[in-house]
PDB file of C-alpha atoms and ligand atoms in Angstrom:
ATOM      1  CA  UNK A   1      -9.831  20.732 -14.576  1.00  0.00           C
ATOM      2  CA  UNK A   2     -10.720  20.906 -17.933  1.00  0.00           C
ATOM      3  CA  UNK A   3      -9.066  17.398 -19.070  1.00  0.00           C
ATOM      4  CA  UNK A   4      -8.737  16.315 -22.764  1.00  0.00           C
ATOM      5  CA  UNK A   5     -10.240  12.919 -23.507  1.00  0.00           C
ATOM      6  CA  UNK A   6      -6.288  11.992 -23.574  1.00  0.00           C
ATOM      7  CA  UNK A   7      -5.995  13.151 -20.029  1.00  0.00           C
ATOM      8  CA  UNK A   8      -8.980  11.771 -18.839  1.00  0.00           C
ATOM      9  CA  UNK A   9      -7.915   8.165 -20.561  1.00  0.00           C
ATOM     10  CA  UNK A  10      -4.732   8.464 -18.802  1.00  0.00           C
ATOM     11  CA  UNK A  11      -6.226   8.628 -15.473  1.00  0.00           C
ATOM     12  CA  UNK A  12      -8.358   5.806 -15.991  1.00  0.00           C
ATOM     13  CA  UNK A  13      -5.967   3.855 -17.057  1.00  0.00           C
ATOM     14  CA  UNK A  14      -3.869   4.113 -13.772  1.00  0.00           C
ATOM     15  CA  UNK A  15      -6.434   3.602 -11.674  1.00  0.00           C
ATOM     16  CA  UNK A  16      -8.173   0.405 -13.719  1.00  0.00           C
ATOM     17  CA  UNK A  17      -4.248  -1.128 -14.644  1.00  0.00           C
ATOM     18  CA  UNK A  18      -2.567  -0.700 -10.966  1.00  0.00           C
ATOM     19  CA  UNK A  19      -1.567  -3.558  -9.789  1.00  0.00           C
ATOM     20  CA  UNK A  20       0.328  -4.636  -6.271  1.00  0.00           C
ATOM     21  CA  UNK A  21       3.008  -6.155  -7.087  1.00  0.00           C
ATOM     22  CA  UNK A  22       5.252  -8.615  -5.058  1.00  0.00           C
ATOM     23  CA  UNK A  23       7.996  -9.034  -7.601  1.00  0.00           C
ATOM     24  CA  UNK A  24      10.977  -6.599  -8.292  1.00  0.00           C
ATOM     25  CA  UNK A  25      13.928  -6.252 -10.619  1.00  0.00           C
ATOM     26  CA  UNK A  26      17.298  -4.961  -8.725  1.00  0.00           C
ATOM     27  CA  UNK A  27      17.417  -2.480 -11.209  1.00  0.00           C
ATOM     28  CA  UNK A  28      17.680   1.321  -9.094  1.00  0.00           C
ATOM     29  CA  UNK A  29      15.317   3.799  -8.802  1.00  0.00           C
ATOM     30  CA  UNK A  30      15.811   7.484 -10.047  1.00  0.00           C
ATOM     31  CA  UNK A  31      15.944  10.111  -7.569  1.00  0.00           C
ATOM     32  CA  UNK A  32      13.568  12.458  -9.492  1.00  0.00           C
ATOM     33  CA  UNK A  33      11.558   9.513 -10.097  1.00  0.00           C
ATOM     34  CA  UNK A  34      10.898   8.593  -6.379  1.00  0.00           C
ATOM     35  CA  UNK A  35      10.724  12.154  -5.292  1.00  0.00           C
ATOM     36  CA  UNK A  36       7.942  12.763  -7.124  1.00  0.00           C
ATOM     37  CA  UNK A  37       5.954   9.937  -5.894  1.00  0.00           C
ATOM     38  CA  UNK A  38       6.533  10.842  -2.119  1.00  0.00           C
ATOM     39  CA  UNK A  39       5.596  14.425  -3.264  1.00  0.00           C
ATOM     40  CA  UNK A  40       2.494  12.608  -4.617  1.00  0.00           C
ATOM     41  CA  UNK A  41       1.679  11.393  -1.221  1.00  0.00           C
ATOM     42  CA  UNK A  42       2.542  14.455   0.586  1.00  0.00           C
ATOM     43  CA  UNK A  43      -0.250  16.228  -1.629  1.00  0.00           C
ATOM     44  CA  UNK A  44      -2.976  13.586  -0.561  1.00  0.00           C
ATOM     45  CA  UNK A  45      -6.046  14.729   1.178  1.00  0.00           C
ATOM     46  CA  UNK A  46      -6.011  14.859   4.912  1.00  0.00           C
ATOM     47  CA  UNK A  47      -8.382  15.380   7.912  1.00  0.00           C
ATOM     48  CA  UNK A  48      -8.643  19.437   8.989  1.00  0.00           C
ATOM     49  CA  UNK A  49      -5.107  19.315   7.034  1.00  0.00           C
ATOM     50  CA  UNK A  50      -3.377  17.609   9.254  1.00  0.00           C
ATOM     51  CA  UNK A  51      -0.804  15.802   7.101  1.00  0.00           C
ATOM     52  CA  UNK A  52      -0.285  13.125   9.697  1.00  0.00           C
ATOM     53  CA  UNK A  53       2.330  11.380   7.329  1.00  0.00           C
ATOM     54  CA  UNK A  54       6.001  10.685   7.782  1.00  0.00           C
ATOM     55  CA  UNK A  55       7.916   8.968   4.646  1.00  0.00           C
ATOM     56  CA  UNK A  56      10.963   6.525   6.127  1.00  0.00           C
ATOM     57  CA  UNK A  57      12.849   5.425   3.315  1.00  0.00           C
ATOM     58  CA  UNK A  58      14.720   2.099   3.801  1.00  0.00           C
ATOM     59  CA  UNK A  59      17.620   0.999   0.871  1.00  0.00           C
ATOM     60  CA  UNK A  60      20.091  -1.049   3.026  1.00  0.00           C
ATOM     61  CA  UNK A  61      20.081  -4.677   2.776  1.00  0.00           C
ATOM     62  CA  UNK A  62      20.554  -5.129   6.846  1.00  0.00           C
ATOM     63  CA  UNK A  63      17.270  -3.072   6.966  1.00  0.00           C
ATOM     64  CA  UNK A  64      15.378  -4.680   4.522  1.00  0.00           C
ATOM     65  CA  UNK A  65      16.324  -8.374   5.744  1.00  0.00           C
ATOM     66  CA  UNK A  66      14.987  -7.681   9.178  1.00  0.00           C
ATOM     67  CA  UNK A  67      11.489  -5.954   7.613  1.00  0.00           C
ATOM     68  CA  UNK A  68      11.995  -9.241   5.944  1.00  0.00           C
ATOM     69  CA  UNK A  69      12.113 -11.235   8.539  1.00  0.00           C
ATOM     70  CA  UNK A  70       9.123  -9.724  10.332  1.00  0.00           C
ATOM     71  CA  UNK A  71       6.960 -10.013   7.559  1.00  0.00           C
ATOM     72  CA  UNK A  72       7.149 -13.789   7.528  1.00  0.00           C
ATOM     73  CA  UNK A  73       6.946 -13.962  10.708  1.00  0.00           C
ATOM     74  CA  UNK A  74       3.454 -12.516  10.669  1.00  0.00           C
ATOM     75  CA  UNK A  75       2.866 -14.475   7.184  1.00  0.00           C
ATOM     76  CA  UNK A  76       3.356 -17.767   9.385  1.00  0.00           C
ATOM     77  CA  UNK A  77       1.674 -17.202  12.099  1.00  0.00           C
ATOM     78  CA  UNK A  78      -1.281 -15.968  10.363  1.00  0.00           C
ATOM     79  CA  UNK A  79      -1.280 -19.138   8.435  1.00  0.00           C
ATOM     80  CA  UNK A  80      -3.249 -20.766  10.919  1.00  0.00           C
ATOM     81  CA  UNK A  81      -6.417 -18.595  10.356  1.00  0.00           C
ATOM     82  CA  UNK A  82      -6.424 -20.273   7.119  1.00  0.00           C
ATOM     83  CA  UNK A  83      -6.363 -24.028   8.571  1.00  0.00           C
ATOM     84  CA  UNK A  84      -9.818 -24.378   9.377  1.00  0.00           C
ATOM     85  CA  UNK A  85     -10.942 -24.165   6.021  1.00  0.00           C
ATOM     86  CA  UNK A  86      -7.680 -25.976   5.052  1.00  0.00           C
ATOM     87  CA  UNK A  87      -6.519 -23.016   2.649  1.00  0.00           C
ATOM     88  CA  UNK A  88      -3.632 -22.814   5.030  1.00  0.00           C
ATOM     89  CA  UNK A  89      -0.988 -24.101   2.700  1.00  0.00           C
ATOM     90  CA  UNK A  90      -2.618 -22.544  -0.316  1.00  0.00           C
ATOM     91  CA  UNK A  91      -2.248 -19.398   1.864  1.00  0.00           C
ATOM     92  CA  UNK A  92       1.279 -20.183   2.385  1.00  0.00           C
ATOM     93  CA  UNK A  93       2.267 -20.531  -1.129  1.00  0.00           C
ATOM     94  CA  UNK A  94       1.281 -16.962  -2.096  1.00  0.00           C
ATOM     95  CA  UNK A  95       3.910 -14.167  -2.109  1.00  0.00           C
ATOM     96  CA  UNK A  96       2.944 -11.514   0.296  1.00  0.00           C
ATOM     97  CA  UNK A  97       6.057  -9.315   0.041  1.00  0.00           C
ATOM     98  CA  UNK A  98       8.810  -8.506  -1.990  1.00  0.00           C
ATOM     99  CA  UNK A  99      10.881  -6.670   0.889  1.00  0.00           C
ATOM    100  CA  UNK A 100      14.097  -8.216  -0.074  1.00  0.00           C
ATOM    101  CA  UNK A 101      14.223  -7.258  -3.526  1.00  0.00           C
ATOM    102  CA  UNK A 102      12.860  -4.051  -4.003  1.00  0.00           C
ATOM    103  CA  UNK A 103      15.288  -1.218  -4.284  1.00  0.00           C
ATOM    104  CA  UNK A 104      13.086   0.415  -1.886  1.00  0.00           C
ATOM    105  CA  UNK A 105      10.693   0.424   0.271  1.00  0.00           C
ATOM    106  CA  UNK A 106       8.686   3.386   2.354  1.00  0.00           C
ATOM    107  CA  UNK A 107       7.300   2.818   5.583  1.00  0.00           C
ATOM    108  CA  UNK A 108       4.739   5.418   5.652  1.00  0.00           C
ATOM    109  CA  UNK A 109       3.523   6.669   9.112  1.00  0.00           C
ATOM    110  CA  UNK A 110       0.912   8.280  10.879  1.00  0.00           C
ATOM    111  CA  UNK A 111       1.098  10.384  13.734  1.00  0.00           C
ATOM    112  CA  UNK A 112      -1.971  11.105  15.293  1.00  0.00           C
ATOM    113  CA  UNK A 113      -1.095  14.092  17.595  1.00  0.00           C
ATOM    114  CA  UNK A 114      -0.353  15.948  14.752  1.00  0.00           C
ATOM    115  CA  UNK A 115      -2.362  19.197  14.306  1.00  0.00           C
ATOM    116  CA  UNK A 116      -3.291  19.234  18.810  1.00  0.00           C
ATOM    117  CA  UNK A 117      -6.023  18.184  20.425  1.00  0.00           C
ATOM    118  CA  UNK A 118      -8.299  19.565  18.136  1.00  0.00           C
ATOM    119  CA  UNK A 119      -8.013  18.597  14.297  1.00  0.00           C
ATOM    120  CA  UNK A 120     -10.857  19.857  12.165  1.00  0.00           C
ATOM    121  CA  UNK A 121     -13.038  17.035  11.725  1.00  0.00           C
ATOM    122  CA  UNK A 122     -11.423  14.395  13.362  1.00  0.00           C
ATOM    123  CA  UNK A 123     -13.042  14.850  16.368  1.00  0.00           C
ATOM    124  CA  UNK A 124     -16.101  12.425  15.286  1.00  0.00           C
ATOM    125  CA  UNK A 125     -14.268   9.548  13.453  1.00  0.00           C
ATOM    126  CA  UNK A 126     -10.478   9.443  15.020  1.00  0.00           C
ATOM    127  CA  UNK A 127      -9.465   7.084  12.661  1.00  0.00           C
ATOM    128  CA  UNK A 128      -9.961   9.796   9.618  1.00  0.00           C
ATOM    129  CA  UNK A 129      -6.110  10.645  10.481  1.00  0.00           C
ATOM    130  CA  UNK A 130      -5.388   6.769   9.077  1.00  0.00           C
ATOM    131  CA  UNK A 131      -7.678   7.251   6.714  1.00  0.00           C
ATOM    132  CA  UNK A 132      -5.636  10.262   4.912  1.00  0.00           C
ATOM    133  CA  UNK A 133      -2.660   8.099   5.218  1.00  0.00           C
ATOM    134  CA  UNK A 134      -4.141   5.948   2.797  1.00  0.00           C
ATOM    135  CA  UNK A 135      -5.159   8.338   0.340  1.00  0.00           C
ATOM    136  CA  UNK A 136      -1.181   9.277   0.391  1.00  0.00           C
ATOM    137  CA  UNK A 137      -0.803   5.670  -0.167  1.00  0.00           C
ATOM    138  CA  UNK A 138      -3.042   5.523  -2.978  1.00  0.00           C
ATOM    139  CA  UNK A 139      -1.740   8.870  -4.695  1.00  0.00           C
ATOM    140  CA  UNK A 140       1.936   7.014  -4.105  1.00  0.00           C
ATOM    141  CA  UNK A 141       0.485   4.174  -6.159  1.00  0.00           C
ATOM    142  CA  UNK A 142      -1.006   5.744  -9.119  1.00  0.00           C
ATOM    143  CA  UNK A 143       1.951   8.156  -9.498  1.00  0.00           C
ATOM    144  CA  UNK A 144       4.121   5.153  -9.023  1.00  0.00           C
ATOM    145  CA  UNK A 145       2.465   3.598 -12.080  1.00  0.00           C
ATOM    146  CA  UNK A 146       2.783   7.141 -14.460  1.00  0.00           C
ATOM    147  CA  UNK A 147       6.358   6.603 -13.776  1.00  0.00           C
ATOM    148  CA  UNK A 148       6.829   2.965 -14.804  1.00  0.00           C
ATOM    149  CA  UNK A 149       6.946   1.645 -11.425  1.00  0.00           C
ATOM    150  CA  UNK A 150       5.692  -0.984  -9.429  1.00  0.00           C
ATOM    151  CA  UNK A 151       4.737  -0.582  -5.813  1.00  0.00           C
ATOM    152  CA  UNK A 152       3.483  -3.782  -3.615  1.00  0.00           C
ATOM    153  CA  UNK A 153       1.835  -2.908  -0.059  1.00  0.00           C
ATOM    154  CA  UNK A 154       2.534  -4.919   2.593  1.00  0.00           C
ATOM    155  CA  UNK A 155       0.889  -5.232   5.828  1.00  0.00           C
ATOM    156  CA  UNK A 156       1.907  -8.699   7.497  1.00  0.00           C
ATOM    157  CA  UNK A 157       4.169  -7.191  10.299  1.00  0.00           C
ATOM    158  CA  UNK A 158       3.457  -6.955  14.154  1.00  0.00           C
ATOM    159  CA  UNK A 159       3.695  -2.807  14.876  1.00  0.00           C
ATOM    160  CA  UNK A 160       5.993  -3.298  17.361  1.00  0.00           C
ATOM    161  CA  UNK A 161       8.618  -4.992  15.179  1.00  0.00           C
ATOM    162  CA  UNK A 162       8.541  -2.004  12.447  1.00  0.00           C
ATOM    163  CA  UNK A 163       8.378   0.415  15.296  1.00  0.00           C
ATOM    164  CA  UNK A 164      11.770  -1.271  16.719  1.00  0.00           C
ATOM    165  CA  UNK A 165      13.660  -1.876  13.259  1.00  0.00           C
ATOM    166  CA  UNK A 166      12.787   1.645  12.006  1.00  0.00           C
ATOM    167  CA  UNK A 167      13.045   3.254  15.387  1.00  0.00           C
ATOM    168  CA  UNK A 168       9.522   4.902  15.023  1.00  0.00           C
ATOM    169  CA  UNK A 169       8.596   6.754  18.371  1.00  0.00           C
ATOM    170  CA  UNK A 170       5.893   5.294  20.826  1.00  0.00           C
ATOM    171  CA  UNK A 171       2.938   7.294  19.527  1.00  0.00           C
ATOM    172  CA  UNK A 172       3.462   7.090  15.775  1.00  0.00           C
ATOM    173  CA  UNK A 173       1.397   4.011  13.655  1.00  0.00           C
ATOM    174  CA  UNK A 174       3.466   2.530  11.261  1.00  0.00           C
ATOM    175  CA  UNK A 175       0.735   2.097   8.587  1.00  0.00           C
ATOM    176  CA  UNK A 176       2.139   0.625   5.703  1.00  0.00           C
ATOM    177  CA  UNK A 177       5.276  -0.758   4.523  1.00  0.00           C
ATOM    178  CA  UNK A 178       5.749   0.416   0.123  1.00  0.00           C
ATOM    179  CA  UNK A 179       7.816  -1.698  -1.658  1.00  0.00           C
ATOM    180  CA  UNK A 180       8.932   0.236  -5.140  1.00  0.00           C
ATOM    181  CA  UNK A 181      11.142  -1.247  -8.386  1.00  0.00           C
ATOM    182  CA  UNK A 182      10.949  -2.145 -11.675  1.00  0.00           C
ATOM    183  CA  UNK A 183       9.447  -5.243 -12.302  1.00  0.00           C
ATOM    184  CA  UNK A 184       9.520  -8.033 -15.317  1.00  0.00           C
ATOM    185  CA  UNK A 185       6.166  -9.284 -15.084  1.00  0.00           C
ATOM    186  CA  UNK A 186       2.812  -6.367 -14.161  1.00  0.00           C
ATOM    187  CA  UNK A 187      -0.223  -8.508 -14.583  1.00  0.00           C
ATOM    188  CA  UNK A 188      -3.337  -7.266 -15.925  1.00  0.00           C
ATOM    189  CA  UNK A 189      -5.517  -8.748 -13.262  1.00  0.00           C
ATOM    190  CA  UNK A 190      -5.039  -9.004  -9.109  1.00  0.00           C
ATOM    191  CA  UNK A 191      -2.206 -11.568  -8.604  1.00  0.00           C
ATOM    192  CA  UNK A 192      -4.838 -13.085  -5.895  1.00  0.00           C
ATOM    193  CA  UNK A 193      -7.363 -13.359  -9.009  1.00  0.00           C
ATOM    194  CA  UNK A 194      -4.860 -15.158 -10.888  1.00  0.00           C
ATOM    195  CA  UNK A 195      -3.736 -17.070  -8.430  1.00  0.00           C
ATOM    196  CA  UNK A 196      -7.715 -18.003  -7.456  1.00  0.00           C
ATOM    197  CA  UNK A 197      -7.496 -16.795  -4.139  1.00  0.00           C
ATOM    198  CA  UNK A 198     -10.494 -14.039  -4.710  1.00  0.00           C
ATOM    199  CA  UNK A 199     -12.486 -12.570  -7.233  1.00  0.00           C
ATOM    200  CA  UNK A 200     -13.132  -9.083  -8.235  1.00  0.00           C
ATOM    201  CA  UNK A 201     -16.928  -8.770  -6.594  1.00  0.00           C
ATOM    202  CA  UNK A 202     -19.691  -8.018  -9.249  1.00  0.00           C
ATOM    203  CA  UNK A 203     -20.433  -4.370  -9.129  1.00  0.00           C
ATOM    204  CA  UNK A 204     -24.010  -3.903  -9.433  1.00  0.00           C
ATOM    205  CA  UNK A 205     -24.394  -6.224  -6.367  1.00  0.00           C
ATOM    206  CA  UNK A 206     -22.707  -3.274  -4.517  1.00  0.00           C
ATOM    207  CA  UNK A 207     -24.920   0.207  -5.643  1.00  0.00           C
ATOM    208  CA  UNK A 208     -27.966   0.857  -3.983  1.00  0.00           C
ATOM    209  CA  UNK A 209     -30.519   3.693  -4.445  1.00  0.00           C
ATOM    210  CA  UNK A 210     -32.106   5.641  -1.388  1.00  0.00           C
ATOM    211  CA  UNK A 211     -31.391   3.079   1.385  1.00  0.00           C
ATOM    212  CA  UNK A 212     -29.271  -0.311   1.487  1.00  0.00           C
TER     213      UNK A 212
HETATM  214  C1  FMN B  19      -4.814  -1.847   3.665  1.00  0.00           C
HETATM  215  C2  FMN B  19      -4.214  -3.511   2.062  1.00  0.00           C
HETATM  216  C3  FMN B  19      -3.350  -3.889   2.924  1.00  0.00           C
HETATM  217  C4  FMN B  19      -2.087  -4.746   1.746  1.00  0.00           C
HETATM  218  N1  FMN B  19      -1.309  -5.985   2.519  1.00  0.00           N
HETATM  219  C5  FMN B  19      -0.935  -6.803   1.587  1.00  0.00           C
HETATM  220  C6  FMN B  19       0.234  -7.357   2.169  1.00  0.00           C
HETATM  221  O1  FMN B  19       0.561  -7.624   3.393  1.00  0.00           O
HETATM  222  N2  FMN B  19       0.745  -8.210   0.434  1.00  0.00           N
HETATM  223  C7  FMN B  19       0.520  -8.313  -0.069  1.00  0.00           C
HETATM  224  O2  FMN B  19       0.881  -9.153  -0.883  1.00  0.00           O
HETATM  225  N3  FMN B  19      -0.677  -6.990  -0.513  1.00  0.00           N
HETATM  226  C8  FMN B  19      -1.145  -6.834  -0.117  1.00  0.00           C
HETATM  227  N4  FMN B  19      -2.048  -5.477  -0.016  1.00  0.00           N
HETATM  228  C9  FMN B  19      -2.415  -6.135  -1.724  1.00  0.00           C
HETATM  229  C10 FMN B  19      -4.192  -6.324  -2.136  1.00  0.00           C
HETATM  230  O3  FMN B  19      -3.637  -7.779  -1.916  1.00  0.00           O
HETATM  231  C11 FMN B  19      -4.485  -5.909  -3.499  1.00  0.00           C
HETATM  232  O4  FMN B  19      -4.626  -4.742  -3.619  1.00  0.00           O
HETATM  233  C12 FMN B  19      -5.474  -6.594  -3.842  1.00  0.00           C
HETATM  234  O5  FMN B  19      -4.922  -8.216  -3.654  1.00  0.00           O
HETATM  235  C13 FMN B  19      -6.124  -6.090  -5.247  1.00  0.00           C
HETATM  236  O6  FMN B  19      -5.250  -6.493  -6.479  1.00  0.00           O
HETATM  237  P1  FMN B  19      -4.428  -5.103  -7.072  1.00  0.00           P
HETATM  238  O7  FMN B  19      -3.878  -3.643  -5.852  1.00  0.00           O
HETATM  239  O8  FMN B  19      -3.437  -5.714  -8.032  1.00  0.00           O
HETATM  240  O9  FMN B  19      -5.524  -4.445  -7.257  1.00  0.00           O
HETATM  241  C14 FMN B  19      -2.736  -4.807   0.209  1.00  0.00           C
HETATM  242  C15 FMN B  19      -3.978  -3.552   0.064  1.00  0.00           C
HETATM  243  C16 FMN B  19      -4.133  -3.090   0.740  1.00  0.00           C
HETATM  244  C17 FMN B  19      -5.372  -2.192   0.359  1.00  0.00           C
END
């Protein structure tokens, strides 16, 4: 745990410059890089060390197409929520997934039954299983960045659609669709910031001392 200044800088560079990407080039990904990214996910922390994740690798055009249709259905259904603010047209212009283009999409799942009824530390806060999967996702995102590979997190879907398409058992949660690929444009700022949809919150306003 004794990082050189260069190693430390590399960690912070990955944390600060990692972006969510939705446009991918068709270049295939190298198998060894994909394996390292998946392994980074598997080495995430997890509540009671339950390791609730599985990784479903999707690269066939037919499965990509099925997932893209499910995502598009959900995207259109959600647009109605922005209608009252008059932002539905702008929302529909946003690109929120790159499922068709990305050479690889990984569905990461959460099995809440893994580890039995009494997983250490999970009794008080049941959603710590999903939180563990989120840690795995962030590990994969940072590993992908280090490999020069872009990743996009897609959460626009009905779980029932993804379960059906990927034959996921009913007790297992599809937590995220993660698209991986090379990209020609890796933006410096979040795409939602560049497009004027949202801004990064002022950091100082989020820091509290002693009490809220
Ligand atoms: C839980 C979660 C779900 C997300 N779902 C989507 C999604 O469905 N489509 C999308 O384009 N981006 C999605 N994102 C990416 C966010 O929009 C993105 O992280 C945010 O705008 C900040 O940009 P950055 O990741 O480039 O810093 C998701 C991110 C998280 C953490």
